[in-house]
Short mmCIF file of C-alpha atoms in Angstrom, two decimals:
data_model
loop_
_atom_site.label_atom_id
_atom_site.label_comp_id
_atom_site.label_asym_id
_atom_site.label_seq_id
_atom_site.Cartn_x
_atom_site.Cartn_y
_atom_site.Cartn_z
CA ASN A 1 -0.78 -8.81 50.33
CA ARG A 2 -2.86 -8.67 53.51
CA THR A 3 -5.55 -6.60 51.82
CA SER A 4 -6.48 -9.38 49.41
CA PRO A 5 -9.78 -11.10 50.26
CA PHE A 6 -8.70 -14.25 48.39
CA ALA A 7 -4.96 -14.74 48.70
CA PHE A 8 -2.64 -17.46 47.41
CA THR A 9 -0.07 -18.14 50.13
CA GLY A 10 2.30 -20.51 48.35
CA ASN A 11 0.50 -23.82 48.77
CA LYS A 12 -3.10 -22.81 49.39
CA PHE A 13 -5.71 -20.14 48.91
CA GLU A 14 -6.99 -18.21 51.92
CA PHE A 15 -10.44 -16.66 52.02
CA ARG A 16 -10.18 -13.56 54.18
CA MET A 17 -13.57 -12.09 54.84
CA LEU A 18 -15.82 -11.19 57.73
CA GLY A 19 -18.57 -13.60 58.67
CA SER A 20 -22.04 -12.78 57.37
CA ALA A 21 -23.17 -11.66 60.84
CA ASN A 22 -20.42 -9.06 61.11
CA SER A 23 -19.89 -5.60 59.64
CA ILE A 24 -16.67 -3.81 58.73
CA ALA A 25 -18.30 -0.43 59.39
CA CYS A 26 -17.25 -0.03 63.04
CA THR A 27 -13.64 -0.91 62.27
CA ASN A 28 -13.54 1.64 59.44
CA ILE A 29 -15.15 4.28 61.66
CA MET A 30 -12.48 3.84 64.33
CA LEU A 31 -9.59 3.78 61.84
CA ASN A 32 -10.82 6.90 60.07
CA ALA A 33 -11.44 8.63 63.41
CA ALA A 34 -7.89 7.86 64.53
CA VAL A 35 -6.46 9.18 61.26
CA ALA A 36 -8.59 12.33 61.48
CA GLU A 37 -7.48 12.95 65.07
CA SER A 38 -3.82 12.50 64.13
CA LEU A 39 -4.11 14.87 61.17
CA LYS A 40 -5.84 17.43 63.40
CA ILE A 41 -3.00 17.23 65.94
CA TYR A 42 -0.41 17.68 63.19
CA ALA A 43 -2.32 20.57 61.62
CA ASP A 44 -2.69 22.35 64.96
CA ARG A 45 1.06 22.08 65.54
CA LEU A 46 2.13 23.18 62.08
CA GLU A 47 -0.33 25.92 61.19
CA GLY A 48 1.13 29.34 61.84
CA VAL A 49 4.72 28.22 62.55
CA ASP A 50 7.48 30.49 61.22
CA ASP A 51 9.71 27.72 59.86
CA PHE A 52 7.41 25.05 58.46
CA GLU A 53 10.12 22.64 57.22
CA THR A 54 11.99 22.62 60.52
CA ALA A 55 8.79 22.23 62.53
CA LEU A 56 7.62 19.42 60.24
CA HIS A 57 10.85 17.45 60.56
CA ASP A 58 10.95 17.97 64.31
CA MET A 59 7.37 16.74 64.61
CA ILE A 60 8.06 13.66 62.45
CA LYS A 61 11.10 12.75 64.55
CA LYS A 62 9.19 13.23 67.79
CA THR A 63 6.24 11.17 66.54
CA ILE A 64 8.48 8.27 65.53
CA LYS A 65 10.35 8.43 68.83
CA ASP A 66 7.11 8.50 70.84
CA HIS A 67 5.43 5.66 68.95
CA LYS A 68 8.23 3.47 67.56
CA ARG A 69 7.26 0.66 69.94
CA ILE A 70 4.31 -0.18 67.66
CA ILE A 71 6.59 -0.78 64.65
CA PHE A 72 7.40 -4.46 64.19
CA ASN A 73 8.66 -6.19 61.05
CA GLY A 74 9.16 -9.70 62.43
CA ASN A 75 6.87 -12.72 62.57
CA GLY A 76 3.56 -11.49 63.94
CA TYR A 77 2.29 -15.09 64.27
CA ASP A 78 5.05 -16.11 66.70
CA ASP A 79 4.13 -16.34 70.39
CA ALA A 80 7.43 -14.59 71.13
CA TRP A 81 5.98 -11.44 69.55
CA ILE A 82 3.02 -11.47 71.94
CA LYS A 83 5.41 -11.68 74.88
CA GLU A 84 7.60 -8.90 73.51
CA ALA A 85 4.61 -6.68 72.69
CA THR A 86 3.00 -6.97 76.11
CA GLU A 87 6.00 -7.31 78.42
CA LYS A 88 8.78 -5.36 76.71
CA ARG A 89 6.86 -2.80 74.67
CA GLY A 90 3.88 -2.33 76.95
CA LEU A 91 1.32 -2.74 74.16
CA LEU A 92 -2.23 -3.85 74.82
CA ASN A 93 -3.32 -7.37 73.96
CA LEU A 94 -7.09 -7.32 74.39
CA ARG A 95 -8.12 -10.81 73.32
CA THR A 96 -11.83 -10.85 74.11
CA THR A 97 -14.83 -8.58 73.64
CA PRO A 98 -15.20 -7.85 77.39
CA ASP A 99 -11.49 -6.99 77.50
CA ALA A 100 -11.62 -4.60 74.56
CA LEU A 101 -14.96 -2.81 74.77
CA PRO A 102 -14.34 -0.82 78.01
CA ALA A 103 -11.75 1.18 76.03
CA LEU A 104 -14.68 2.69 74.15
CA LEU A 105 -15.80 4.41 77.36
CA GLU A 106 -12.39 5.84 78.28
CA LYS A 107 -12.52 9.63 78.49
CA LYS A 108 -9.85 10.26 75.86
CA ASN A 109 -11.71 8.09 73.36
CA VAL A 110 -15.11 9.59 74.16
CA ASP A 111 -13.63 13.08 73.79
CA MET A 112 -12.08 12.19 70.44
CA LEU A 113 -15.23 10.62 68.99
CA THR A 114 -17.46 13.45 70.18
CA ALA A 115 -15.03 16.18 69.07
CA HIS A 116 -15.19 14.87 65.50
CA LYS A 117 -18.99 14.57 65.78
CA ILE A 118 -18.87 10.85 65.05
CA PHE A 119 -20.88 9.78 68.08
CA SER A 120 -22.54 11.52 71.00
CA PRO A 121 -21.71 10.26 74.52
CA ALA A 122 -25.10 8.52 74.68
CA GLU A 123 -24.48 6.79 71.34
CA ILE A 124 -21.11 5.53 72.56
CA VAL A 125 -22.64 4.05 75.71
CA SER A 126 -25.46 2.47 73.71
CA ARG A 127 -23.00 0.84 71.31
CA TYR A 128 -21.00 -0.47 74.25
CA GLU A 129 -24.07 -2.02 75.86
CA ILE A 130 -25.57 -3.37 72.62
CA THR A 131 -22.29 -4.99 71.55
CA LEU A 132 -21.84 -6.64 74.94
CA GLU A 133 -25.45 -7.80 74.90
CA ASN A 134 -25.00 -9.36 71.45
CA TYR A 135 -21.80 -11.05 72.64
CA CYS A 136 -23.56 -12.50 75.68
CA LYS A 137 -26.67 -13.65 73.81
CA THR A 138 -24.65 -15.26 71.03
CA VAL A 139 -22.43 -17.27 73.38
CA ASN A 140 -25.43 -18.16 75.55
CA ILE A 141 -27.22 -19.61 72.51
CA GLU A 142 -24.07 -21.46 71.44
CA GLY A 143 -23.55 -22.82 74.95
CA ASN A 144 -27.11 -24.11 75.24
CA THR A 145 -26.88 -25.61 71.77
CA MET A 146 -23.65 -27.32 72.79
CA VAL A 147 -25.33 -28.81 75.87
CA ASP A 148 -28.16 -30.18 73.70
CA MET A 149 -25.77 -31.59 71.10
CA ALA A 150 -23.67 -33.34 73.72
CA ARG A 151 -26.51 -34.64 75.86
CA LYS A 152 -29.02 -35.62 73.16
CA GLU A 153 -26.74 -36.63 70.29
CA ILE A 154 -23.04 -37.18 71.00
CA ILE A 155 -23.10 -38.97 74.36
CA PRO A 156 -25.93 -41.36 73.30
CA ALA A 157 -24.08 -42.09 70.03
CA VAL A 158 -20.83 -42.91 71.82
CA GLU A 159 -22.74 -44.99 74.38
CA LYS A 160 -24.32 -46.98 71.53
CA TYR A 161 -20.86 -47.58 70.08
CA VAL A 162 -19.59 -48.66 73.52
CA SER A 163 -22.54 -51.03 73.87
CA ASP A 164 -21.83 -52.64 70.50
CA ILE A 165 -18.14 -53.01 71.32
CA ALA A 166 -19.09 -54.61 74.64
CA THR A 167 -21.33 -57.04 72.77
CA ALA A 168 -18.49 -57.90 70.39
CA TYR A 169 -16.15 -58.29 73.36
CA SER A 170 -18.48 -60.78 75.04
CA ALA A 171 -19.13 -62.66 71.80
CA LYS A 172 -15.42 -63.06 71.03
CA LYS A 173 -14.47 -64.01 74.56
CA ASN A 174 -17.20 -66.63 74.82
CA SER A 175 -16.68 -68.11 71.36
CA VAL A 176 -12.99 -69.04 71.51
CA ALA A 177 -11.03 -69.68 74.69
CA GLY A 178 -8.01 -67.40 75.07
CA ILE A 179 -8.86 -65.22 72.05
CA SER A 180 -7.43 -61.70 72.20
CA VAL A 181 -9.90 -58.98 73.10
CA LYS A 182 -7.31 -56.28 73.78
CA TYR A 183 -8.71 -53.89 71.17
CA GLU A 184 -12.20 -54.13 72.64
CA GLU A 185 -10.89 -53.69 76.19
CA ASP A 186 -8.84 -50.62 75.24
CA MET A 187 -11.71 -49.03 73.33
CA LEU A 188 -14.19 -49.72 76.14
CA LYS A 189 -11.87 -48.10 78.67
CA LYS A 190 -11.08 -45.05 76.52
CA LEU A 191 -14.65 -44.41 75.43
CA SER A 192 -16.09 -44.97 78.90
CA VAL A 193 -13.68 -42.40 80.32
CA LEU A 194 -14.60 -39.97 77.54
CA VAL A 195 -18.33 -40.48 78.14
CA ASP A 196 -17.80 -39.63 81.81
CA GLU A 197 -15.73 -36.57 80.84
CA MET A 198 -18.35 -35.37 78.37
CA ASP A 199 -21.13 -35.89 80.89
CA ALA A 200 -19.26 -33.99 83.61
CA ALA A 201 -18.31 -31.18 81.23
CA THR A 202 -21.91 -30.90 80.01
CA LYS A 203 -23.19 -30.58 83.56
CA GLU A 204 -20.57 -27.95 84.43
CA LEU A 205 -21.39 -25.95 81.31
CA GLU A 206 -25.10 -26.13 82.09
CA THR A 207 -24.43 -24.88 85.63
CA ALA A 208 -22.34 -22.00 84.29
CA LEU A 209 -25.13 -21.01 81.88
CA VAL A 210 -27.73 -21.07 84.65
CA LYS A 211 -25.49 -18.86 86.79
CA TYR A 212 -24.88 -16.46 83.89
CA ASN A 213 -28.62 -16.04 83.32
CA THR A 214 -29.08 -14.75 86.88
CA ILE A 215 -26.74 -11.78 86.29
CA LYS A 216 -28.45 -8.49 85.42
CA ASP A 217 -25.50 -6.14 84.86
CA ILE A 218 -24.32 -6.45 81.25
CA THR A 219 -20.63 -5.88 82.03
CA GLU A 220 -20.67 -8.48 84.80
CA ALA A 221 -22.59 -10.87 82.56
CA SER A 222 -20.02 -10.54 79.77
CA GLU A 223 -17.23 -11.26 82.24
CA ALA A 224 -19.07 -14.40 83.38
CA ILE A 225 -19.30 -15.50 79.75
CA ARG A 226 -15.58 -14.90 79.26
CA ASP A 227 -14.34 -16.38 82.54
CA ASP A 228 -16.81 -19.19 83.19
CA VAL A 229 -18.95 -20.19 80.21
CA LEU A 230 -16.39 -20.13 77.38
CA PRO A 231 -13.71 -22.10 79.30
CA LYS A 232 -16.28 -24.80 80.11
CA MET A 233 -17.38 -24.90 76.47
CA SER A 234 -13.74 -25.46 75.56
CA VAL A 235 -13.43 -28.36 78.01
CA LEU A 236 -16.54 -30.02 76.56
CA ARG A 237 -15.33 -29.50 73.02
CA ILE A 238 -11.96 -31.14 73.76
CA ALA A 239 -13.68 -34.24 75.14
CA CYS A 240 -16.10 -34.43 72.20
CA ASP A 241 -13.32 -33.91 69.66
CA GLU A 242 -11.32 -36.75 71.19
CA ALA A 243 -14.37 -39.02 71.18
CA GLU A 244 -14.92 -38.22 67.50
CA THR A 245 -11.42 -39.44 66.59
CA ILE A 246 -12.07 -42.96 67.93
CA THR A 247 -15.80 -43.40 67.36
CA ALA A 248 -16.81 -45.24 64.20
CA GLU A 249 -18.04 -42.75 61.62
CA SER A 250 -21.33 -44.58 61.14
CA TYR A 251 -22.21 -43.88 64.79
CA TRP A 252 -21.26 -40.20 64.83
CA PRO A 253 -24.42 -38.05 64.66
CA PHE A 254 -22.91 -35.05 62.88
CA PRO A 255 -20.60 -34.46 59.91
CA THR A 256 -17.04 -35.15 61.06
CA TYR A 257 -14.17 -32.69 60.70
CA GLY A 258 -13.00 -34.79 57.78
CA ASP A 259 -16.39 -34.42 56.09
CA LEU A 260 -16.43 -30.67 56.65
CA LEU A 261 -12.86 -30.06 55.50
CA PHE A 262 -12.44 -32.55 52.67
CA GLY A 263 -15.87 -33.90 51.75
CA VAL A 264 -17.43 -32.73 48.51
CA LYS A 265 -20.96 -33.97 47.94
#
């Protein structure tokens, strides 16, 4: 049951709820507006017809024929459905806030929302701009926080671990002739590469954030967040995640994924 906020899915419970910073109100407004518009269209077609039953059945058949491409009873989690929906059925797949929000300003949507006295044109534009501004500010804060975490915490922690491994490497190699130091060599190579990757990714993210902060137009700024900042955040995260998997837990400056997912204290 997809309406359950706390569902048992066979081998686990799923908590399905909006984050505390979000509101369900806008979603409900749009759903109710769409239903109201559809009922209005149906009422306008059926009121005053001579043969109501025939007109009703004709309208139902036409509606299903016109919109049957949205009906899908397969696996909605499969990537094949995304391909079918976008390429074969011509359905929209708006994955980001900057992709989706411009639809709010389309004439047909503005006309519908104003006709039902839900929003005025000015209110629609203000919601568009405010939502984009919140999106930009939130990601900007997250990006700058990520830079600080990587530069001031994660990279120094991994470097300290590398330094201690290097010390152990030297101690072992100098204590017994021919002793194996393969583990230390492999770890030094892997971690040194990751430190370089994290450093480069941090610098690129910082550059992207500086560039974003020079943009005045909110639509252009949101596109910069989507196309430049978020991809660079993803690159930095991948490098940090990989470093976490091979860095000793005692050196890692933050709770690990294992702590967050399975630790109960």
